[in-house]
Amino acid sequence: MTALAATPRNGELGFWMAGLADTRPTYPRFTGQDSVDLAIIGGGYTGLWAAYFAKKLEPSLSVAVFEAEQIGYGASGRNGGWLSAMPPGNRATFARASGGGVQASRALQQEFVAGVDSVLDILQAEGINADQHKGGALVAAHTRAGLGRLVTRRDTDWKYGLTEDDVHLLDRNEFQSQINISTVHGGLYYKHCARLHPAKLVYGLADTLTSMGVSIYEGSRVGSIDGKALTLDNGQMTAAKTFICTEGYSGQLLGSRTLIPINSSMIVTKPLSEEAWQQIGWNGLQCLSDSAHTFIYAQRTADGRITMGGRGVPYRFGSGTGGAGSTAQSTVDLISQKLSTFFPRIHFEVDHAWSGVLGVTRDWNGGVHWDHASGIGSSTGYAGHGVTAAYVGGRTLAELAFEQQTERTTLPWVGYRARKWEPEPIRWLGVHGMYRLFGLADRWEERRDSTKTSLLAKFGSRLAGLHE
């Protein structure tokens, strides 16, 4: 039986945030005038990590974080909870652009591998409980064409510095012994990935920062930056240095065509029975995705649920960000059906559905930027790999601003700039056209039991700059 029950909760910043609404920390609104050594715009992972490392480098700094809504309002409170080693972008592009070749991209890859354990170590040291568990990640292939793509993906991962211990192929039986997906042909296992509770990470970091002397302000939107002056609705802040850490919400400060908000939607089930978990397995608490072009991402939560995310409506005209994340029923049904396809003998009830946006540049490559002359920097463009990227990016931004030469400050995404997005309506048509091609390619491969990737998907991938 696979029917999915009554209408779930929808929006409300999502399951992670809504579940902690009664106990979440709150912070004042900024009013008046003041000055600080470092102002950080954006109360998500990037801004919080940047504040953490700035204070670690210079404990005497006065640091203020300005959040337009509430901390974790954006992607940091709504994501899939994957602390993974996947860099934000195309490693081949970084290799070409940096002048450092493959070795430069290998260094980037290794920093993200190290970043997974570094985050976990800091959470342990700071006493932050975010339900973190390093169980790795599984990527399921539901078609022979998908399995072929995973072989190519593994070979590319090895090219850019991962080892057979870091990522290796599983046959059908090996995969099903870990998660019993009925249609799987095999898959990949990635060692360096941990699941966590996104909102618990946000609040844990914020609590740590206040104990370090960082000021956090909510409901405090920075409307403009003029030199050292930040103008807010009810005040003005003067800052020697400013970090812009607003990811998919960056249009007002960085320009509407620098990066755009791409939408991703999620569902979470009600807790499953012990009998259901015995059928499914998933005892290693691995993160889970698949090889489809319109891929999903999922985790088994600490309280025995399954969360699963996918694209749905990928982009809103004019770079809309979607507010509190209300999600169309058609998107809920689409992701729910995918879950039922994975586990057809399990009865699921969807408890909550929500959407959020991730920041995407024209070629899907992120970048960290610091301008010494203006004293303004940014770290953005994580393209859905933001949990680890925000840690690496925020730390790198602090090191650049305070003139620390480290292994991070020479990575190929430092200073990298993608070309601008096309104006509307061209970009709306382009983004929706790309995802339309991916959806058609998935259906083509499934219906024909294809052994090779559809030409439609290859065209869409190259159009977007995703092919490595």
PDB file of N, CA and C in Angstrom, residues 271-355:
ATOM      1  N   PRO A 271       6.915   9.783  11.605  1.00  0.00           N
ATOM      2  CA  PRO A 271       7.825   8.707  12.004  1.00  0.00           C
ATOM      3  C   PRO A 271       7.336   7.341  11.520  1.00  0.00           C
ATOM      4  N   LEU A 272       8.269   6.549  11.008  1.00  0.00           N
ATOM      5  CA  LEU A 272       7.935   5.221  10.496  1.00  0.00           C
ATOM      6  C   LEU A 272       7.962   4.188  11.610  1.00  0.00           C
ATOM      7  N   SER A 273       7.228   3.121  11.412  1.00  0.00           N
ATOM      8  CA  SER A 273       7.196   2.035  12.376  1.00  0.00           C
ATOM      9  C   SER A 273       8.493   1.239  12.344  1.00  0.00           C
ATOM     10  N   GLU A 274       8.743   0.508  13.394  1.00  0.00           N
ATOM     11  CA  GLU A 274       9.926  -0.346  13.433  1.00  0.00           C
ATOM     12  C   GLU A 274       9.859  -1.407  12.335  1.00  0.00           C
ATOM     13  N   GLU A 275       8.660  -1.884  12.038  1.00  0.00           N
ATOM     14  CA  GLU A 275       8.497  -2.868  10.968  1.00  0.00           C
ATOM     15  C   GLU A 275       8.909  -2.282   9.617  1.00  0.00           C
ATOM     16  N   ALA A 276       8.528  -1.022   9.376  1.00  0.00           N
ATOM     17  CA  ALA A 276       8.894  -0.373   8.121  1.00  0.00           C
ATOM     18  C   ALA A 276      10.410  -0.226   8.022  1.00  0.00           C
ATOM     19  N   TRP A 277      11.042   0.168   9.109  1.00  0.00           N
ATOM     20  CA  TRP A 277      12.496   0.336   9.081  1.00  0.00           C
ATOM     21  C   TRP A 277      13.203  -1.004   8.887  1.00  0.00           C
ATOM     22  N   GLN A 278      12.638  -2.071   9.388  1.00  0.00           N
ATOM     23  CA  GLN A 278      13.245  -3.384   9.161  1.00  0.00           C
ATOM     24  C   GLN A 278      13.217  -3.743   7.680  1.00  0.00           C
ATOM     25  N   GLN A 279      12.160  -3.338   6.965  1.00  0.00           N
ATOM     26  CA  GLN A 279      12.090  -3.585   5.530  1.00  0.00           C
ATOM     27  C   GLN A 279      13.051  -2.693   4.749  1.00  0.00           C
ATOM     28  N   ILE A 280      13.167  -1.437   5.170  1.00  0.00           N
ATOM     29  CA  ILE A 280      13.977  -0.466   4.447  1.00  0.00           C
ATOM     30  C   ILE A 280      15.456  -0.621   4.747  1.00  0.00           C
ATOM     31  N   GLY A 281      15.791  -0.929   5.997  1.00  0.00           N
ATOM     32  CA  GLY A 281      17.185  -0.925   6.408  1.00  0.00           C
ATOM     33  C   GLY A 281      17.597   0.480   6.805  1.00  0.00           C
ATOM     34  N   TRP A 282      18.605   1.029   6.115  1.00  0.00           N
ATOM     35  CA  TRP A 282      19.054   2.399   6.348  1.00  0.00           C
ATOM     36  C   TRP A 282      19.612   2.562   7.765  1.00  0.00           C
ATOM     37  N   ASN A 283      20.198   1.497   8.305  1.00  0.00           N
ATOM     38  CA  ASN A 283      20.687   1.541   9.683  1.00  0.00           C
ATOM     39  C   ASN A 283      21.974   2.346   9.824  1.00  0.00           C
ATOM     40  N   GLY A 284      22.663   2.584   8.715  1.00  0.00           N
ATOM     41  CA  GLY A 284      23.886   3.378   8.768  1.00  0.00           C
ATOM     42  C   GLY A 284      23.662   4.874   8.738  1.00  0.00           C
ATOM     43  N   LEU A 285      22.390   5.291   8.601  1.00  0.00           N
ATOM     44  CA  LEU A 285      22.025   6.716   8.593  1.00  0.00           C
ATOM     45  C   LEU A 285      22.745   7.484   7.497  1.00  0.00           C
ATOM     46  N   GLN A 286      22.960   6.816   6.361  1.00  0.00           N
ATOM     47  CA  GLN A 286      23.598   7.476   5.235  1.00  0.00           C
ATOM     48  C   GLN A 286      22.667   8.548   4.647  1.00  0.00           C
ATOM     49  N   CYS A 287      23.242   9.577   4.058  1.00  0.00           N
ATOM     50  CA  CYS A 287      22.475  10.455   3.191  1.00  0.00           C
ATOM     51  C   CYS A 287      22.214   9.699   1.888  1.00  0.00           C
ATOM     52  N   LEU A 288      21.148  10.066   1.180  1.00  0.00           N
ATOM     53  CA  LEU A 288      20.740   9.307   0.004  1.00  0.00           C
ATOM     54  C   LEU A 288      20.367  10.253  -1.137  1.00  0.00           C
ATOM     55  N   SER A 289      20.888   9.972  -2.321  1.00  0.00           N
ATOM     56  CA  SER A 289      20.445  10.660  -3.536  1.00  0.00           C
ATOM     57  C   SER A 289      20.379   9.637  -4.661  1.00  0.00           C
ATOM     58  N   ASP A 290      20.095  10.102  -5.877  1.00  0.00           N
ATOM     59  CA  ASP A 290      20.030   9.159  -6.996  1.00  0.00           C
ATOM     60  C   ASP A 290      20.667   9.761  -8.237  1.00  0.00           C
ATOM     61  N   SER A 291      20.774   8.931  -9.274  1.00  0.00           N
ATOM     62  CA  SER A 291      21.491   9.328 -10.486  1.00  0.00           C
ATOM     63  C   SER A 291      20.591   9.947 -11.537  1.00  0.00           C
ATOM     64  N   ALA A 292      19.319  10.173 -11.210  1.00  0.00           N
ATOM     65  CA  ALA A 292      18.421  10.815 -12.168  1.00  0.00           C
ATOM     66  C   ALA A 292      18.894  12.240 -12.457  1.00  0.00           C
ATOM     67  N   HIS A 293      18.546  12.738 -13.623  1.00  0.00           N
ATOM     68  CA  HIS A 293      18.905  14.120 -13.950  1.00  0.00           C
ATOM     69  C   HIS A 293      18.127  15.090 -13.072  1.00  0.00           C
ATOM     70  N   THR A 294      16.878  14.754 -12.751  1.00  0.00           N
ATOM     71  CA  THR A 294      16.082  15.518 -11.786  1.00  0.00           C
ATOM     72  C   THR A 294      16.176  14.801 -10.438  1.00  0.00           C
ATOM     73  N   PHE A 295      17.359  14.839  -9.851  1.00  0.00           N
ATOM     74  CA  PHE A 295      17.691  13.979  -8.721  1.00  0.00           C
ATOM     75  C   PHE A 295      16.968  14.387  -7.434  1.00  0.00           C
ATOM     76  N   ILE A 296      16.952  13.446  -6.487  1.00  0.00           N
ATOM     77  CA  ILE A 296      16.421  13.703  -5.145  1.00  0.00           C
ATOM     78  C   ILE A 296      17.571  13.679  -4.148  1.00  0.00           C
ATOM     79  N   TYR A 297      17.284  14.125  -2.923  1.00  0.00           N
ATOM     80  CA  TYR A 297      18.228  14.013  -1.810  1.00  0.00           C
ATOM     81  C   TYR A 297      17.421  13.737  -0.553  1.00  0.00           C
ATOM     82  N   ALA A 298      17.936  12.881   0.304  1.00  0.00           N
ATOM     83  CA  ALA A 298      17.136  12.413   1.435  1.00  0.00           C
ATOM     84  C   ALA A 298      18.030  12.061   2.613  1.00  0.00           C
ATOM     85  N   GLN A 299      17.394  11.963   3.789  1.00  0.00           N
ATOM     86  CA  GLN A 299      18.069  11.446   4.969  1.00  0.00           C
ATOM     87  C   GLN A 299      17.056  10.749   5.869  1.00  0.00           C
ATOM     88  N   ARG A 300      17.564   9.861   6.733  1.00  0.00           N
ATOM     89  CA  ARG A 300      16.788   9.292   7.827  1.00  0.00           C
ATOM     90  C   ARG A 300      17.058  10.149   9.051  1.00  0.00           C
ATOM     91  N   THR A 301      16.013  10.749   9.591  1.00  0.00           N
ATOM     92  CA  THR A 301      16.188  11.700  10.682  1.00  0.00           C
ATOM     93  C   THR A 301      16.404  10.997  12.019  1.00  0.00           C
ATOM     94  N   ALA A 302      16.816  11.774  12.996  1.00  0.00           N
ATOM     95  CA  ALA A 302      17.075  11.219  14.331  1.00  0.00           C
ATOM     96  C   ALA A 302      15.815  10.677  14.982  1.00  0.00           C
ATOM     97  N   ASP A 303      14.645  11.188  14.592  1.00  0.00           N
ATOM     98  CA  ASP A 303      13.390  10.712  15.193  1.00  0.00           C
ATOM     99  C   ASP A 303      12.637   9.755  14.263  1.00  0.00           C
ATOM    100  N   GLY A 304      13.349   9.126  13.317  1.00  0.00           N
ATOM    101  CA  GLY A 304      12.768   8.022  12.561  1.00  0.00           C
ATOM    102  C   GLY A 304      11.856   8.409  11.418  1.00  0.00           C
ATOM    103  N   ARG A 305      12.106   9.539  10.787  1.00  0.00           N
ATOM    104  CA  ARG A 305      11.362   9.972   9.606  1.00  0.00           C
ATOM    105  C   ARG A 305      12.275   9.876   8.382  1.00  0.00           C
ATOM    106  N   ILE A 306      11.683  10.075   7.209  1.00  0.00           N
ATOM    107  CA  ILE A 306      12.456  10.269   5.983  1.00  0.00           C
ATOM    108  C   ILE A 306      12.158  11.662   5.462  1.00  0.00           C
ATOM    109  N   THR A 307      13.201  12.435   5.221  1.00  0.00           N
ATOM    110  CA  THR A 307      13.051  13.684   4.472  1.00  0.00           C
ATOM    111  C   THR A 307      13.536  13.427   3.055  1.00  0.00           C
ATOM    112  N   MET A 308      12.846  14.025   2.093  1.00  0.00           N
ATOM    113  CA  MET A 308      13.258  13.896   0.696  1.00  0.00           C
ATOM    114  C   MET A 308      13.005  15.213  -0.025  1.00  0.00           C
ATOM    115  N   GLY A 309      13.978  15.632  -0.813  1.00  0.00           N
ATOM    116  CA  GLY A 309      13.868  16.879  -1.552  1.00  0.00           C
ATOM    117  C   GLY A 309      14.060  16.680  -3.037  1.00  0.00           C
ATOM    118  N   GLY A 310      13.521  17.617  -3.809  1.00  0.00           N
ATOM    119  CA  GLY A 310      13.672  17.620  -5.259  1.00  0.00           C
ATOM    120  C   GLY A 310      13.315  18.997  -5.787  1.00  0.00           C
ATOM    121  N   ARG A 311      13.314  19.153  -7.104  1.00  0.00           N
ATOM    122  CA  ARG A 311      13.188  20.491  -7.670  1.00  0.00           C
ATOM    123  C   ARG A 311      11.766  21.040  -7.687  1.00  0.00           C
ATOM    124  N   GLY A 312      10.786  20.311  -8.206  1.00  0.00           N
ATOM    125  CA  GLY A 312       9.465  20.901  -8.370  1.00  0.00           C
ATOM    126  C   GLY A 312       9.528  22.058  -9.351  1.00  0.00           C
ATOM    127  N   VAL A 313       9.014  23.233  -8.955  1.00  0.00           N
ATOM    128  CA  VAL A 313       9.115  24.449  -9.770  1.00  0.00           C
ATOM    129  C   VAL A 313      10.492  25.049  -9.518  1.00  0.00           C
ATOM    130  N   PRO A 314      11.395  25.048 -10.514  1.00  0.00           N
ATOM    131  CA  PRO A 314      12.790  25.361 -10.219  1.00  0.00           C
ATOM    132  C   PRO A 314      13.109  26.838 -10.038  1.00  0.00           C
ATOM    133  N   TYR A 315      12.305  27.730 -10.651  1.00  0.00           N
ATOM    134  CA  TYR A 315      12.699  29.142 -10.639  1.00  0.00           C
ATOM    135  C   TYR A 315      11.461  30.012 -10.796  1.00  0.00           C
ATOM    136  N   ARG A 316      11.392  31.078  -9.989  1.00  0.00           N
ATOM    137  CA  ARG A 316      10.291  32.031 -10.053  1.00  0.00           C
ATOM    138  C   ARG A 316      10.714  33.242 -10.890  1.00  0.00           C
ATOM    139  N   PHE A 317       9.830  33.674 -11.741  1.00  0.00           N
ATOM    140  CA  PHE A 317      10.122  34.810 -12.609  1.00  0.00           C
ATOM    141  C   PHE A 317      10.574  36.014 -11.794  1.00  0.00           C
ATOM    142  N   GLY A 318      11.620  36.690 -12.283  1.00  0.00           N
ATOM    143  CA  GLY A 318      12.120  37.866 -11.593  1.00  0.00           C
ATOM    144  C   GLY A 318      12.910  37.553 -10.344  1.00  0.00           C
ATOM    145  N   SER A 319      13.398  36.310 -10.215  1.00  0.00           N
ATOM    146  CA  SER A 319      14.218  35.889  -9.068  1.00  0.00           C
ATOM    147  C   SER A 319      13.468  35.984  -7.749  1.00  0.00           C
ATOM    148  N   GLY A 320      12.205  35.574  -7.757  1.00  0.00           N
ATOM    149  CA  GLY A 320      11.448  35.517  -6.508  1.00  0.00           C
ATOM    150  C   GLY A 320      11.999  34.463  -5.568  1.00  0.00           C
ATOM    151  N   THR A 321      11.916  34.737  -4.255  1.00  0.00           N
ATOM    152  CA  THR A 321      12.498  33.829  -3.260  1.00  0.00           C
ATOM    153  C   THR A 321      11.473  33.014  -2.490  1.00  0.00           C
ATOM    154  N   GLY A 322      10.187  33.287  -2.655  1.00  0.00           N
ATOM    155  CA  GLY A 322       9.182  32.356  -2.144  1.00  0.00           C
ATOM    156  C   GLY A 322       8.774  32.500  -0.704  1.00  0.00           C
ATOM    157  N   GLY A 323       9.208  33.551  -0.025  1.00  0.00           N
ATOM    158  CA  GLY A 323       8.749  33.786   1.338  1.00  0.00           C
ATOM    159  C   GLY A 323       9.010  32.627   2.280  1.00  0.00           C
ATOM    160  N   ALA A 324       7.984  32.227   3.023  1.00  0.00           N
ATOM    161  CA  ALA A 324       8.124  31.199   4.055  1.00  0.00           C
ATOM    162  C   ALA A 324       8.108  29.782   3.506  1.00  0.00           C
ATOM    163  N   GLY A 325       8.046  29.640   2.166  1.00  0.00           N
ATOM    164  CA  GLY A 325       8.249  28.323   1.581  1.00  0.00           C
ATOM    165  C   GLY A 325       7.018  27.505   1.297  1.00  0.00           C
ATOM    166  N   SER A 326       5.879  28.143   1.089  1.00  0.00           N
ATOM    167  CA  SER A 326       4.688  27.396   0.708  1.00  0.00           C
ATOM    168  C   SER A 326       4.932  26.681  -0.609  1.00  0.00           C
ATOM    169  N   THR A 327       4.499  25.418  -0.701  1.00  0.00           N
ATOM    170  CA  THR A 327       4.853  24.544  -1.813  1.00  0.00           C
ATOM    171  C   THR A 327       3.612  24.019  -2.514  1.00  0.00           C
ATOM    172  N   ALA A 328       3.616  24.049  -3.830  1.00  0.00           N
ATOM    173  CA  ALA A 328       2.474  23.567  -4.613  1.00  0.00           C
ATOM    174  C   ALA A 328       2.214  22.092  -4.352  1.00  0.00           C
ATOM    175  N   GLN A 329       0.935  21.717  -4.333  1.00  0.00           N
ATOM    176  CA  GLN A 329       0.576  20.327  -4.090  1.00  0.00           C
ATOM    177  C   GLN A 329       1.146  19.421  -5.172  1.00  0.00           C
ATOM    178  N   SER A 330       1.245  19.920  -6.383  1.00  0.00           N
ATOM    179  CA  SER A 330       1.808  19.101  -7.465  1.00  0.00           C
ATOM    180  C   SER A 330       3.256  18.724  -7.173  1.00  0.00           C
ATOM    181  N   THR A 331       4.012  19.625  -6.528  1.00  0.00           N
ATOM    182  CA  THR A 331       5.396  19.333  -6.151  1.00  0.00           C
ATOM    183  C   THR A 331       5.439  18.320  -5.017  1.00  0.00           C
ATOM    184  N   VAL A 332       4.551  18.490  -4.035  1.00  0.00           N
ATOM    185  CA  VAL A 332       4.462  17.529  -2.936  1.00  0.00           C
ATOM    186  C   VAL A 332       4.159  16.140  -3.490  1.00  0.00           C
ATOM    187  N   ASP A 333       3.220  16.060  -4.421  1.00  0.00           N
ATOM    188  CA  ASP A 333       2.849  14.773  -5.016  1.00  0.00           C
ATOM    189  C   ASP A 333       4.017  14.165  -5.792  1.00  0.00           C
ATOM    190  N   LEU A 334       4.762  15.005  -6.500  1.00  0.00           N
ATOM    191  CA  LEU A 334       5.881  14.523  -7.303  1.00  0.00           C
ATOM    192  C   LEU A 334       6.949  13.872  -6.427  1.00  0.00           C
ATOM    193  N   ILE A 335       7.331  14.554  -5.335  1.00  0.00           N
ATOM    194  CA  ILE A 335       8.365  14.014  -4.453  1.00  0.00           C
ATOM    195  C   ILE A 335       7.833  12.805  -3.693  1.00  0.00           C
ATOM    196  N   SER A 336       6.564  12.871  -3.291  1.00  0.00           N
ATOM    197  CA  SER A 336       5.954  11.743  -2.578  1.00  0.00           C
ATOM    198  C   SER A 336       5.932  10.487  -3.439  1.00  0.00           C
ATOM    199  N   GLN A 337       5.621  10.660  -4.716  1.00  0.00           N
ATOM    200  CA  GLN A 337       5.593   9.517  -5.618  1.00  0.00           C
ATOM    201  C   GLN A 337       6.980   8.914  -5.780  1.00  0.00           C
ATOM    202  N   LYS A 338       7.999   9.753  -5.800  1.00  0.00           N
ATOM    203  CA  LYS A 338       9.366   9.254  -5.892  1.00  0.00           C
ATOM    204  C   LYS A 338       9.695   8.401  -4.680  1.00  0.00           C
ATOM    205  N   LEU A 339       9.296   8.863  -3.498  1.00  0.00           N
ATOM    206  CA  LEU A 339       9.538   8.098  -2.275  1.00  0.00           C
ATOM    207  C   LEU A 339       8.823   6.754  -2.322  1.00  0.00           C
ATOM    208  N   SER A 340       7.584   6.754  -2.791  1.00  0.00           N
ATOM    209  CA  SER A 340       6.832   5.496  -2.878  1.00  0.00           C
ATOM    210  C   SER A 340       7.411   4.554  -3.922  1.00  0.00           C
ATOM    211  N   THR A 341       8.028   5.113  -4.963  1.00  0.00           N
ATOM    212  CA  THR A 341       8.694   4.272  -5.957  1.00  0.00           C
ATOM    213  C   THR A 341       9.913   3.589  -5.359  1.00  0.00           C
ATOM    214  N   PHE A 342      10.617   4.292  -4.494  1.00  0.00           N
ATOM    215  CA  PHE A 342      11.774   3.701  -3.827  1.00  0.00           C
ATOM    216  C   PHE A 342      11.368   2.535  -2.929  1.00  0.00           C
ATOM    217  N   PHE A 343      10.273   2.735  -2.184  1.00  0.00           N
ATOM    218  CA  PHE A 343       9.869   1.753  -1.160  1.00  0.00           C
ATOM    219  C   PHE A 343       8.381   1.439  -1.333  1.00  0.00           C
ATOM    220  N   PRO A 344       8.015   0.678  -2.357  1.00  0.00           N
ATOM    221  CA  PRO A 344       6.600   0.508  -2.720  1.00  0.00           C
ATOM    222  C   PRO A 344       5.762  -0.255  -1.701  1.00  0.00           C
ATOM    223  N   ARG A 345       6.375  -0.982  -0.807  1.00  0.00           N
ATOM    224  CA  ARG A 345       5.599  -1.760   0.166  1.00  0.00           C
ATOM    225  C   ARG A 345       5.360  -1.017   1.481  1.00  0.00           C
ATOM    226  N   ILE A 346       5.840   0.231   1.550  1.00  0.00           N
ATOM    227  CA  ILE A 346       5.726   1.006   2.788  1.00  0.00           C
ATOM    228  C   ILE A 346       4.641   2.065   2.641  1.00  0.00           C
ATOM    229  N   HIS A 347       3.817   2.210   3.664  1.00  0.00           N
ATOM    230  CA  HIS A 347       2.802   3.260   3.702  1.00  0.00           C
ATOM    231  C   HIS A 347       3.395   4.497   4.372  1.00  0.00           C
ATOM    232  N   PHE A 348       3.438   5.599   3.640  1.00  0.00           N
ATOM    233  CA  PHE A 348       3.992   6.844   4.164  1.00  0.00           C
ATOM    234  C   PHE A 348       2.890   7.880   4.354  1.00  0.00           C
ATOM    235  N   GLU A 349       3.047   8.696   5.381  1.00  0.00           N
ATOM    236  CA  GLU A 349       2.212   9.879   5.552  1.00  0.00           C
ATOM    237  C   GLU A 349       3.123  11.095   5.588  1.00  0.00           C
ATOM    238  N   VAL A 350       2.890  12.028   4.672  1.00  0.00           N
ATOM    239  CA  VAL A 350       3.693  13.237   4.634  1.00  0.00           C
ATOM    240  C   VAL A 350       3.234  14.180   5.735  1.00  0.00           C
ATOM    241  N   ASP A 351       4.167  14.618   6.550  1.00  0.00           N
ATOM    242  CA  ASP A 351       3.848  15.454   7.705  1.00  0.00           C
ATOM    243  C   ASP A 351       4.019  16.942   7.415  1.00  0.00           C
ATOM    244  N   HIS A 352       4.987  17.296   6.569  1.00  0.00           N
ATOM    245  CA  HIS A 352       5.291  18.705   6.334  1.00  0.00           C
ATOM    246  C   HIS A 352       5.952  18.819   4.955  1.00  0.00           C
ATOM    247  N   ALA A 353       5.636  19.876   4.240  1.00  0.00           N
ATOM    248  CA  ALA A 353       6.253  20.171   2.947  1.00  0.00           C
ATOM    249  C   ALA A 353       6.698  21.628   2.948  1.00  0.00           C
ATOM    250  N   TRP A 354       7.805  21.908   2.268  1.00  0.00           N
ATOM    251  CA  TRP A 354       8.305  23.279   2.251  1.00  0.00           C
ATOM    252  C   TRP A 354       9.263  23.469   1.079  1.00  0.00           C
ATOM    253  N   SER A 355       9.585  24.718   0.806  1.00  0.00           N
ATOM    254  CA  SER A 355      10.531  25.063  -0.245  1.00  0.00           C
ATOM    255  C   SER A 355      11.522  26.091   0.265  1.00  0.00           C
TER     256      SER A 355
END
